[in-house]
XYZ file of C-alpha atoms in Angstrom:
725
model
C 215.694 113.407 77.245
C 212.798 115.794 77.838
C 209.420 114.608 76.635
C 206.521 116.859 75.589
C 204.476 118.269 78.426
C 201.054 116.687 78.373
C 199.340 120.053 78.762
C 201.060 121.265 75.564
C 199.143 118.793 73.382
C 196.372 121.329 72.704
C 198.786 123.920 71.322
C 200.467 122.296 68.320
C 200.550 119.160 66.160
C 201.804 115.934 67.740
C 202.235 112.391 66.450
C 201.400 109.147 68.142
C 202.767 105.729 67.262
C 200.459 103.394 65.387
C 198.237 100.917 67.144
C 200.880 98.189 67.010
C 202.333 97.935 70.506
C 205.641 96.237 71.381
C 205.606 92.436 71.231
C 209.234 91.657 71.952
C 209.596 92.683 75.583
C 213.363 92.328 75.920
C 214.965 95.552 77.108
C 217.107 95.654 73.982
C 214.071 95.425 71.709
C 212.174 98.067 73.674
C 215.155 100.440 73.578
C 215.397 99.968 69.809
C 211.653 100.421 69.247
C 211.387 103.650 71.190
C 214.659 105.062 69.859
C 213.375 104.629 66.296
C 210.044 106.195 67.236
C 211.813 109.286 68.560
C 214.075 109.512 65.520
C 211.056 109.311 63.240
C 209.574 112.353 64.951
C 206.900 110.757 67.105
C 205.864 112.314 70.408
C 203.720 109.553 71.922
C 204.078 105.772 71.761
C 201.707 102.970 72.617
C 202.658 100.396 75.236
C 201.008 97.138 76.239
C 199.318 96.858 79.624
C 197.398 93.623 79.030
C 197.387 90.626 76.748
C 194.546 88.373 75.732
C 191.855 88.050 73.092
C 188.699 88.578 75.087
C 186.875 90.141 72.129
C 187.133 86.985 70.010
C 186.300 84.673 72.887
C 189.707 82.965 72.901
C 190.344 84.273 76.421
C 187.981 84.835 79.318
C 190.022 87.665 80.867
C 192.891 89.954 79.930
C 196.265 89.129 81.492
C 198.206 91.972 83.099
C 201.819 92.761 82.213
C 202.447 94.107 85.715
C 202.042 92.785 89.263
C 198.422 92.992 90.439
C 196.011 91.157 92.691
C 192.966 92.195 90.665
C 193.667 90.538 87.294
C 195.407 87.422 86.006
C 199.104 88.081 85.337
C 200.695 87.039 82.049
C 203.382 84.363 82.352
C 206.055 86.642 80.872
C 205.318 89.278 83.531
C 205.803 87.001 86.533
C 208.703 88.487 88.450
C 208.954 91.385 86.024
C 206.908 94.595 85.604
C 206.782 94.769 81.825
C 204.425 97.751 81.708
C 206.612 99.877 83.958
C 209.710 98.932 81.971
C 208.045 100.067 78.739
C 207.031 103.343 80.386
C 210.477 104.072 81.803
C 212.321 103.276 78.570
C 209.916 105.368 76.476
C 210.189 108.263 78.917
C 213.963 107.951 78.716
C 213.733 108.584 74.977
C 211.621 111.708 75.482
C 208.285 110.110 74.612
C 204.881 110.255 76.242
C 203.244 106.894 76.814
C 199.740 105.732 75.877
C 198.045 102.436 76.602
C 194.880 100.944 75.152
C 192.072 99.435 77.236
C 189.180 97.590 75.635
C 185.932 98.955 77.052
C 183.271 97.619 74.724
C 183.880 94.353 72.838
C 183.817 90.915 74.486
C 183.435 87.319 73.405
C 181.493 84.324 74.658
C 183.826 83.345 77.509
C 183.880 86.802 79.075
C 180.096 87.029 78.735
C 179.557 83.671 80.396
C 181.479 84.929 83.431
C 179.779 88.322 83.562
C 176.274 87.985 82.157
C 174.925 90.572 84.585
C 177.111 93.270 82.979
C 175.846 92.896 79.410
C 173.752 95.469 77.583
C 170.297 94.040 76.940
C 167.250 94.727 74.788
C 163.763 95.403 76.218
C 162.967 91.672 76.207
C 166.103 90.882 78.230
C 168.154 89.412 75.372
C 171.830 90.439 75.397
C 173.253 92.554 72.601
C 175.361 89.743 71.077
C 175.875 90.876 67.468
C 178.557 93.524 67.972
C 180.672 93.614 64.776
C 178.719 90.553 63.680
C 179.469 88.574 66.824
C 180.292 89.878 70.256
C 178.872 91.329 73.454
C 179.158 94.769 74.965
C 178.914 95.751 78.609
C 176.847 98.458 80.295
C 178.637 101.216 82.207
C 175.799 101.435 84.734
C 176.509 97.903 85.998
C 179.342 96.863 88.305
C 181.397 96.486 85.105
C 182.340 100.088 85.808
C 184.135 98.974 88.996
C 186.195 96.479 86.997
C 187.201 99.210 84.547
C 188.043 101.627 87.365
C 190.346 99.014 88.924
C 191.994 98.517 85.548
C 192.456 102.268 85.027
C 193.841 102.749 88.538
C 196.313 99.868 88.226
C 197.588 101.093 84.849
C 197.969 104.687 86.040
C 200.005 103.420 88.997
C 202.683 102.238 86.528
C 203.304 105.804 85.284
C 201.326 105.736 82.016
C 200.590 109.250 80.700
C 197.487 108.539 78.596
C 194.805 105.851 78.708
C 192.601 105.305 75.678
C 189.293 103.599 76.426
C 188.095 101.941 73.229
C 184.402 102.498 73.783
C 182.410 102.740 75.875
C 179.192 103.225 73.932
C 175.571 102.197 73.846
C 174.285 100.202 70.940
C 170.971 100.461 69.078
C 168.081 99.170 71.148
C 170.003 99.176 74.449
C 170.128 99.230 77.388
C 167.314 97.851 79.553
C 169.340 96.132 82.271
C 168.157 96.443 85.869
C 170.894 99.000 86.585
C 169.772 101.288 83.747
C 166.133 100.906 84.734
C 166.918 101.849 88.316
C 169.119 104.807 87.419
C 166.584 106.130 84.909
C 163.772 105.790 87.459
C 165.843 107.622 90.065
C 166.816 110.421 87.671
C 163.553 110.953 85.789
C 160.917 109.406 88.044
C 159.554 107.165 85.286
C 160.226 103.837 83.610
C 162.357 103.567 80.471
C 160.035 103.604 77.433
C 159.910 100.245 75.699
C 159.708 101.459 72.107
C 161.255 104.136 69.937
C 158.727 106.975 69.682
C 160.146 110.401 68.891
C 156.806 112.055 69.619
C 157.163 110.990 73.260
C 159.259 113.315 75.476
C 160.082 110.310 77.653
C 161.813 108.567 74.736
C 163.903 111.668 74.144
C 164.837 111.640 77.834
C 166.047 108.072 77.360
C 168.238 109.222 74.474
C 169.671 111.893 76.753
C 170.062 109.382 79.587
C 172.361 107.217 77.451
C 174.682 110.172 76.815
C 174.596 111.025 80.513
C 175.479 107.462 81.501
C 178.617 107.406 79.328
C 179.576 110.861 80.579
C 179.051 109.822 84.217
C 181.268 106.781 83.699
C 184.101 108.898 82.286
C 183.752 111.589 84.949
C 183.834 108.951 87.685
C 186.945 107.412 86.121
C 188.664 110.793 86.449
C 187.534 111.045 90.040
C 189.130 107.666 90.799
C 192.467 108.899 89.448
C 192.334 112.252 91.200
C 191.541 110.646 94.541
C 194.881 108.832 94.367
C 196.817 111.770 92.963
C 197.480 110.325 89.492
C 197.994 112.796 86.622
C 197.169 110.264 83.915
C 194.799 111.509 81.208
C 191.817 109.503 79.942
C 189.964 109.757 76.661
C 187.611 107.622 74.596
C 186.419 107.596 71.004
C 183.526 109.805 69.943
C 181.972 110.098 66.510
C 183.199 112.474 63.835
C 180.988 111.131 61.068
C 178.507 113.218 59.102
C 175.404 111.586 60.540
C 173.589 111.680 63.922
C 175.107 109.623 66.749
C 172.229 109.233 69.230
C 172.029 105.481 68.569
C 175.576 105.023 69.968
C 175.665 107.940 72.455
C 179.048 109.118 71.156
C 178.665 112.895 70.989
C 181.874 114.803 71.841
C 179.811 117.695 73.175
C 177.841 115.506 75.578
C 180.932 113.596 76.747
C 183.233 116.639 76.903
C 183.296 116.817 80.704
C 184.705 113.291 80.940
C 187.368 113.590 78.231
C 190.918 114.933 78.619
C 191.384 114.655 74.853
C 188.588 114.997 72.311
C 189.154 111.990 70.062
C 186.829 111.586 67.086
C 186.585 108.735 64.593
C 186.629 109.717 60.927
C 186.781 106.342 59.235
C 186.277 105.459 55.613
C 183.949 104.102 54.616
C 181.189 102.186 56.458
C 179.126 102.910 53.339
C 179.555 102.867 49.593
C 182.586 105.055 48.815
C 180.551 107.332 46.546
C 178.271 108.084 49.513
C 181.147 109.323 51.704
C 182.234 112.944 51.163
C 185.867 113.297 50.149
C 186.108 116.151 52.671
C 184.929 113.990 55.620
C 188.231 114.261 57.548
C 188.256 118.047 57.342
C 184.654 118.052 58.569
C 185.602 115.954 61.593
C 188.585 118.172 62.361
C 186.677 121.430 61.997
C 183.975 120.151 64.316
C 186.482 118.745 66.795
C 188.370 122.021 66.825
C 185.199 123.924 67.704
C 183.988 121.625 70.509
C 187.369 120.865 72.124
C 187.667 124.293 73.762
C 191.005 124.193 75.609
C 191.542 120.436 75.174
C 193.602 118.647 72.490
C 191.800 117.269 69.441
C 192.813 113.822 68.129
C 191.693 112.814 64.619
C 191.202 109.040 64.388
C 191.845 107.702 60.885
C 191.519 104.133 59.686
C 193.958 102.528 57.307
C 191.318 99.945 56.425
C 188.612 100.096 53.813
C 185.916 99.618 56.465
C 184.136 97.274 56.959
C 186.963 95.126 55.470
C 189.488 95.486 58.266
C 192.143 93.390 56.485
C 191.944 95.475 53.290
C 193.655 98.857 53.116
C 192.783 102.151 51.492
C 195.128 103.513 48.791
C 198.025 105.718 49.835
C 196.482 108.737 48.111
C 193.319 108.441 50.202
C 195.246 108.264 53.472
C 197.451 111.199 52.454
C 194.298 113.156 51.630
C 192.871 112.414 55.086
C 196.056 113.474 56.905
C 196.360 116.651 54.833
C 192.785 117.611 55.678
C 193.472 117.101 59.373
C 196.521 119.370 59.322
C 194.804 122.021 57.201
C 191.800 122.156 59.510
C 193.560 122.402 62.859
C 194.245 118.933 64.292
C 196.397 118.503 67.421
C 197.142 114.753 67.411
C 197.511 112.330 64.495
C 198.472 108.673 64.310
C 201.566 107.519 62.489
C 200.719 105.651 59.295
C 202.895 104.238 56.493
C 201.926 107.333 54.466
C 202.601 109.818 57.277
C 206.363 110.337 56.886
C 206.181 113.472 54.744
C 203.615 115.015 57.084
C 205.645 114.235 60.193
C 208.625 115.937 58.559
C 206.418 118.879 57.515
C 205.022 119.460 61.002
C 208.463 119.003 62.603
C 210.060 121.552 60.294
C 207.335 124.102 61.011
C 206.576 123.078 64.590
C 206.743 126.590 66.019
C 204.807 128.165 63.156
C 202.012 125.621 63.674
C 201.614 126.290 67.391
C 198.660 128.218 68.834
C 196.927 128.484 65.472
C 193.827 130.669 65.602
C 191.340 130.383 62.758
C 190.873 133.546 60.698
C 187.540 132.345 59.288
C 184.769 134.911 59.670
C 182.019 132.499 58.555
C 180.572 129.786 60.807
C 178.459 126.816 59.715
C 176.532 124.938 62.416
C 176.321 121.127 62.680
C 173.665 120.627 65.334
C 174.048 117.266 67.065
C 170.966 118.089 69.092
C 168.913 118.396 65.914
C 170.229 115.031 64.773
C 169.217 113.603 68.141
C 165.705 114.945 68.536
C 164.306 116.411 65.310
C 161.266 114.595 63.991
C 158.944 115.496 61.127
C 156.002 113.571 59.751
C 155.685 114.413 56.090
C 152.483 112.720 54.950
C 151.683 112.520 51.277
C 148.404 113.965 50.163
C 146.451 112.403 47.266
C 148.232 114.596 44.716
C 151.718 113.690 45.933
C 150.869 109.983 46.084
C 149.470 110.118 42.569
C 152.632 111.818 41.372
C 154.979 109.186 42.826
C 157.781 108.051 40.557
C 157.316 104.839 38.629
C 158.372 101.847 40.681
C 158.317 103.759 43.969
C 156.771 101.857 46.850
C 153.774 103.645 48.356
C 152.505 102.657 51.806
C 148.974 101.283 51.774
C 146.585 103.633 53.543
C 144.700 100.793 55.219
C 147.725 99.373 57.058
C 147.198 99.831 60.791
C 148.255 98.473 64.155
C 151.004 99.114 66.703
C 153.737 97.516 64.608
C 152.874 99.617 61.572
C 152.734 102.773 63.682
C 156.149 102.033 65.203
C 157.582 101.342 61.752
C 156.157 104.607 60.451
C 157.674 106.556 63.337
C 161.091 105.040 62.659
C 160.759 105.716 58.937
C 159.819 109.347 59.497
C 162.774 109.722 61.870
C 165.289 108.192 59.437
C 163.985 110.251 56.512
C 164.181 113.378 58.651
C 167.754 112.536 59.612
C 168.612 112.113 55.943
C 167.191 115.535 55.111
C 169.060 117.127 58.001
C 172.401 115.504 57.171
C 172.106 116.385 53.493
C 171.157 119.960 54.372
C 174.405 120.480 56.282
C 176.465 118.571 53.724
C 175.095 120.768 50.960
C 176.119 124.015 52.608
C 179.483 122.524 53.645
C 180.335 121.497 50.103
C 179.123 124.818 48.712
C 181.484 126.719 51.021
C 184.417 124.613 49.819
C 183.526 125.136 46.143
C 183.119 128.864 46.760
C 186.566 128.958 48.454
C 185.132 130.427 51.656
C 187.193 129.712 54.802
C 184.780 128.687 57.558
C 184.511 127.028 60.944
C 182.086 124.207 61.796
C 180.371 124.889 65.118
C 178.339 122.682 67.426
C 175.337 123.522 69.590
C 177.594 124.396 72.515
C 179.121 127.275 70.518
C 175.796 129.088 70.034
C 176.596 131.592 72.770
C 177.488 135.301 72.685
C 181.159 134.435 73.202
C 181.097 131.614 70.650
C 179.611 133.824 67.918
C 181.444 137.075 68.649
C 184.329 136.547 66.210
C 182.197 135.858 63.128
C 180.645 138.094 60.485
C 178.236 135.483 59.133
C 176.402 132.525 60.673
C 174.841 129.699 58.634
C 172.078 127.615 60.242
C 171.240 124.664 57.960
C 168.011 123.208 59.376
C 169.132 123.757 62.983
C 165.728 122.734 64.268
C 166.549 122.077 67.944
C 167.671 125.249 69.668
C 167.351 126.383 73.268
C 166.280 129.852 74.338
C 169.863 130.732 75.197
C 170.978 129.965 71.645
C 167.992 131.847 70.188
C 168.869 134.905 72.240
C 172.568 134.694 71.310
C 171.728 134.515 67.595
C 169.201 137.341 67.900
C 171.837 139.537 69.543
C 174.481 138.492 67.001
C 172.284 139.583 64.096
C 171.067 142.691 65.909
C 174.687 143.754 66.405
C 175.328 143.591 62.665
C 176.096 139.930 62.044
C 174.765 138.233 58.929
C 172.561 135.144 58.938
C 171.683 132.472 56.377
C 169.184 129.874 57.624
C 167.075 127.127 56.121
C 164.115 124.826 56.542
C 162.976 124.046 60.121
C 165.564 126.144 61.955
C 164.454 126.940 65.557
C 161.082 125.105 65.360
C 161.992 122.956 68.415
C 163.751 123.602 71.689
C 166.981 121.882 72.728
C 165.083 118.822 74.000
C 163.047 118.351 70.833
C 159.774 119.854 72.075
C 157.901 121.617 69.278
C 157.366 125.355 69.151
C 154.233 126.774 67.565
C 156.362 129.201 65.584
C 160.039 129.781 64.874
C 162.076 130.721 67.916
C 163.837 133.104 65.524
C 160.652 134.361 63.821
C 161.495 138.007 64.518
C 164.967 137.530 63.020
C 163.962 135.471 59.990
C 161.026 137.751 59.230
C 158.645 134.847 58.607
C 155.881 132.985 60.413
C 155.223 129.259 60.415
C 151.769 128.305 59.132
C 152.127 124.594 59.855
C 152.756 121.766 57.442
C 155.175 120.959 54.648
C 154.851 120.657 50.891
C 156.571 117.555 49.604
C 158.116 115.418 48.469
C 158.366 117.634 45.387
C 159.971 115.380 42.795
C 159.847 117.530 39.669
C 158.479 120.869 40.769
C 159.515 124.501 40.530
C 159.782 127.860 42.193
C 159.514 131.206 40.444
C 162.469 133.531 41.003
C 161.620 137.173 41.612
C 164.555 139.082 40.123
C 166.115 142.402 40.980
C 167.884 141.432 44.208
C 171.608 140.615 44.732
C 170.768 137.228 46.313
C 169.238 135.964 43.050
C 171.513 137.841 40.662
C 172.248 135.641 37.635
C 169.634 133.064 38.688
C 168.269 131.022 37.025
C 171.058 130.390 34.536
C 170.072 126.907 33.408
C 166.463 127.290 32.285
C 165.773 125.390 29.089
C 163.637 128.187 27.710
C 165.072 131.703 27.196
C 163.698 134.338 29.518
C 162.118 131.804 31.851
C 162.240 132.538 35.577
C 161.635 129.015 36.866
C 164.098 127.192 39.092
C 163.880 123.591 40.294
C 162.607 123.759 43.875
C 163.775 121.908 46.992
C 162.306 118.489 47.722
C 160.425 119.883 50.728
C 159.132 123.374 51.456
C 157.699 124.616 54.759
C 154.448 126.509 54.625
C 155.428 129.959 55.877
C 154.415 133.547 55.327
C 156.786 136.472 54.903
C 156.045 139.072 57.586
C 159.031 141.366 57.248
C 161.262 140.766 54.272
C 161.421 140.643 50.511
C 160.188 137.489 48.795
C 162.765 136.470 46.173
C 161.204 133.146 45.213
C 157.765 131.588 45.414
C 156.680 127.954 45.266
C 154.497 126.751 42.401
C 151.710 124.243 42.952
C 152.931 120.628 42.694
C 152.715 119.134 39.219
C 150.582 115.992 38.881
C 153.242 114.487 36.609
C 156.742 115.136 35.338
C 155.598 116.241 31.904
C 153.084 118.956 32.690
C 152.388 122.563 31.983
C 153.309 125.398 34.311
C 151.266 125.343 37.512
C 149.995 128.401 39.456
C 151.967 130.078 42.208
C 151.247 129.217 45.820
C 151.419 131.809 48.574
C 154.527 130.155 50.050
C 157.914 131.854 49.634
C 161.065 129.856 48.868
C 163.618 132.636 49.474
C 163.173 135.566 51.857
C 165.742 138.328 52.420
C 165.637 141.239 54.830
C 167.963 144.012 55.933
C 168.070 143.306 59.629
C 171.465 143.473 61.275
C 174.035 142.616 58.663
C 171.419 140.888 56.524
C 169.246 137.784 56.777
C 168.469 135.222 54.071
C 166.032 132.416 54.853
C 165.271 129.388 52.677
C 161.966 127.757 53.822
C 162.831 124.585 51.893
C 165.649 122.076 52.363
C 167.759 124.108 49.947
C 171.127 122.697 50.991
C 169.890 119.108 50.789
C 168.590 119.613 47.272
C 171.932 121.088 46.268
C 173.684 118.079 47.839
C 171.391 115.626 46.057
C 171.196 117.269 42.634
C 174.166 119.649 42.479
C 172.134 122.447 40.870
C 174.654 125.145 39.969
C 171.978 127.813 40.324
C 171.729 126.774 43.970
C 175.490 127.133 44.360
C 175.330 130.623 42.884
C 172.384 131.562 45.099
C 174.231 130.405 48.212
C 177.303 132.408 47.178
C 175.163 135.485 46.535
C 173.460 135.079 49.915
C 176.792 134.838 51.749
C 178.157 137.975 50.113
C 174.957 139.963 50.636
C 174.390 138.997 54.270
C 177.935 139.080 55.647
C 179.204 142.201 57.354
C 182.796 141.470 56.357
C 184.921 140.074 53.544
C 186.683 136.700 53.909
C 190.276 136.921 55.185
C 191.608 135.178 52.080
C 190.477 134.799 48.480
C 191.782 132.277 45.963
C 191.481 131.802 42.233
C 191.609 128.162 41.229
C 189.447 125.117 40.554
C 186.327 124.634 42.669
C 187.720 121.401 44.144
C 190.115 123.328 46.366
C 189.725 123.972 50.091
C 191.347 126.984 51.712
C 191.883 127.574 55.433
C 193.705 130.428 57.156
C 195.182 130.930 60.628
C 197.158 133.307 62.784
C 200.069 131.566 64.504
C 203.245 132.253 66.444
C 205.332 133.103 63.380
C 202.746 134.791 61.187
C 199.728 133.922 59.070
C 199.356 130.417 57.648
C 197.245 129.514 54.607
C 196.544 125.877 53.746
C 195.349 124.615 50.371
C 193.955 121.084 49.906
C 193.340 119.784 46.392
C 190.251 117.562 45.973
C 190.700 116.862 42.273
C 190.897 113.106 41.788
C 189.967 110.491 39.202
C 186.542 109.207 38.221
C 185.560 107.744 41.591
C 186.725 106.714 45.046
C 188.904 105.039 46.117
C 191.522 106.828 43.994
C 195.267 106.389 43.434
C 196.258 109.998 42.887
C 195.063 113.574 42.809
C 195.238 115.734 39.701
C 197.713 118.588 40.122
C 196.646 122.209 39.719
C 198.780 124.454 37.525
C 198.598 127.503 39.757
C 196.502 129.033 42.510
C 196.303 132.795 42.992
C 195.946 133.915 46.611
C 195.001 137.285 48.142
C 195.359 137.527 51.915
C 194.447 140.319 54.309
C 197.474 141.385 56.363
C 198.005 144.192 58.900
C 201.143 145.432 57.122
C 203.633 144.489 54.426
C 205.081 141.030 55.230
C 208.765 140.267 55.336
C 208.526 136.865 53.608
C 206.036 134.508 51.995
C 207.267 130.920 52.259
C 206.079 127.743 50.556
C 206.127 125.368 53.499
C 206.524 122.045 51.645
C 209.792 123.234 50.072
C 210.932 126.115 52.278
C 211.278 128.334 49.198
C 210.296 132.000 49.146
C 207.306 132.940 47.004
C 207.356 136.301 45.187
C 204.544 138.538 46.420
C 202.896 141.901 45.816
C 201.551 144.060 48.642
C 199.045 146.874 48.329
C 196.241 148.286 50.447
C 196.327 145.696 53.222
C 196.427 142.737 50.816
C 199.337 140.479 49.972
C 199.028 138.662 46.644
C 201.027 135.649 45.512
C 200.795 132.598 43.272
C 201.290 128.969 44.311
C 202.405 127.036 41.206
C 202.109 123.282 40.624
C 199.871 122.413 43.561
C 199.760 118.697 44.267
C 197.708 117.316 47.139
C 198.300 120.122 49.622
C 200.345 123.166 50.455
C 200.968 125.435 53.398
C 202.049 129.042 52.971
C 203.606 131.006 55.833
C 203.297 134.790 55.603
C 205.875 136.154 58.028
C 205.544 139.700 59.392
């Protein structure tokens, strides 16, 4: 039976068996297991290469299920190659084979044997609190040789895919002698001993950690290629909505060493209300943009993390899978809730191949900004006086190295919060406005990466190299639209400060230095008469008022070439206060350059995320329409809690709808159905059919002037619509 070609994994949607690998190793049991997997519609199955509980400390070493001189062999595998048998039987059923290798979590007994491999803190203590208790090894030590032997031995048995769980670096690590030597050789200096984002050397250390993981993965590939193995390797990178420098798990930085871009998108690791319901779509959009020609694998967790023995409701898992499919995933794991989706993707397998996004809007999630951006926002006397009741205010007389280090860390974490919320705000706004969009990384800020879009959104993309600046300048100069906010382009790609915006000539503003904030209860004045502020403010308490709640922070800038549509008022000394005078600092600037440019000097998206001001949502929508050089490929009429994506595929155009209407809070048991959704889609000519993909039924449609219009009734969690030419 023919199995999928490994190089085809980037072209469609494929399913991999869950993490449970075969336990009964009789040939009869293996035949039955893999036959059922194939009948269910799976493409890839997991097989066991080793046994042993080294992560809990019960075992000192893993035991191989195949003959080897390099590792202990499990008793059941003596005289029998259990790994090769699993591979051959699975291949016989037309399945690709994956095996799991632990590359990050070890217990006491393993550590006692291999102390010299452990990641260590500056004082030499090992990192021994992984997941509460456990050690992790450093890829710059001779641990890498052990892993390379393991990878080589497994590949020799015919395994198609190897998943390395890890490797990663952990906060505060690593200061082992191997890392110190490699850093000294690469950068000519010693590793800095404390976290100081003002120090370029610290930022080099952050980069060094990414480089070390990448080097390990690249060298693992080299080991396989030297012996002619075609086995693919991949590890887990982060797909969460926060910076990942502390773990060195950026898919962009590790791309060279990955055959598959696998990204974790686990719920929750935080209070459920703090995790966006659209997280899994975010991860998939970002993975789709950074994968290039490689497959993208969306990692989902069935557990309510951190409680690994407690599951999430079925509705939550179905929501996650639906978001992955709607946003362009290539590989998904089988779950108890996955049956309907496996059937869906099997039925429409050809239609879902080679999907190309039709989105003409791109939002940027800058990992580099999350890595290196740093802003010290110091309260002046007025801001300190105006602090909210009960808020802790740092004492001005506190001094010393410890206090300085704590302040640096606090400024960094607060800056990360502002950055994350800025991107989240624009992301959510695009969903509520029903705008199809792609989520790009730093590596896509090139002429080629931007060429297919009509509008680019830069939410506080502070760290930006000259190549990216030039690509954006050319994009706008050629007629593309731009919406940008806050500290965009104030640092280069390594976090070094610029004196002025790299994009100052595009934004039409100049940086004066400094930031107003935090502004807890303050206002901007809206200057009417421009499409960007049409209908704003709507929610003033007093008729005819032109005041709008301002962002929490506002950069001090001057408008040099553009129309000022909003201006910051002086901070109020207290919540209940009269109207204060205008400052000279704009809060919204628009200019007709290229397609159109709108710049928000404040953290506009973050304030929308935090407060949900509907006037902000309207302003963002106005800005998108005014600045973009083209209309969206699809428009829908329906509730705001509805995401729409659109693609061109082998059999026509595909529109996905995902319904985010659920009960009072997360976790939830069910979504609330939508009565009907009206869809208008741009098409090159009158289509032959419009098909509801969950049922296979034809949908009546109306065609006129390059638009096909149809209605999707009774929308549950999700729907796909195929418009066939």
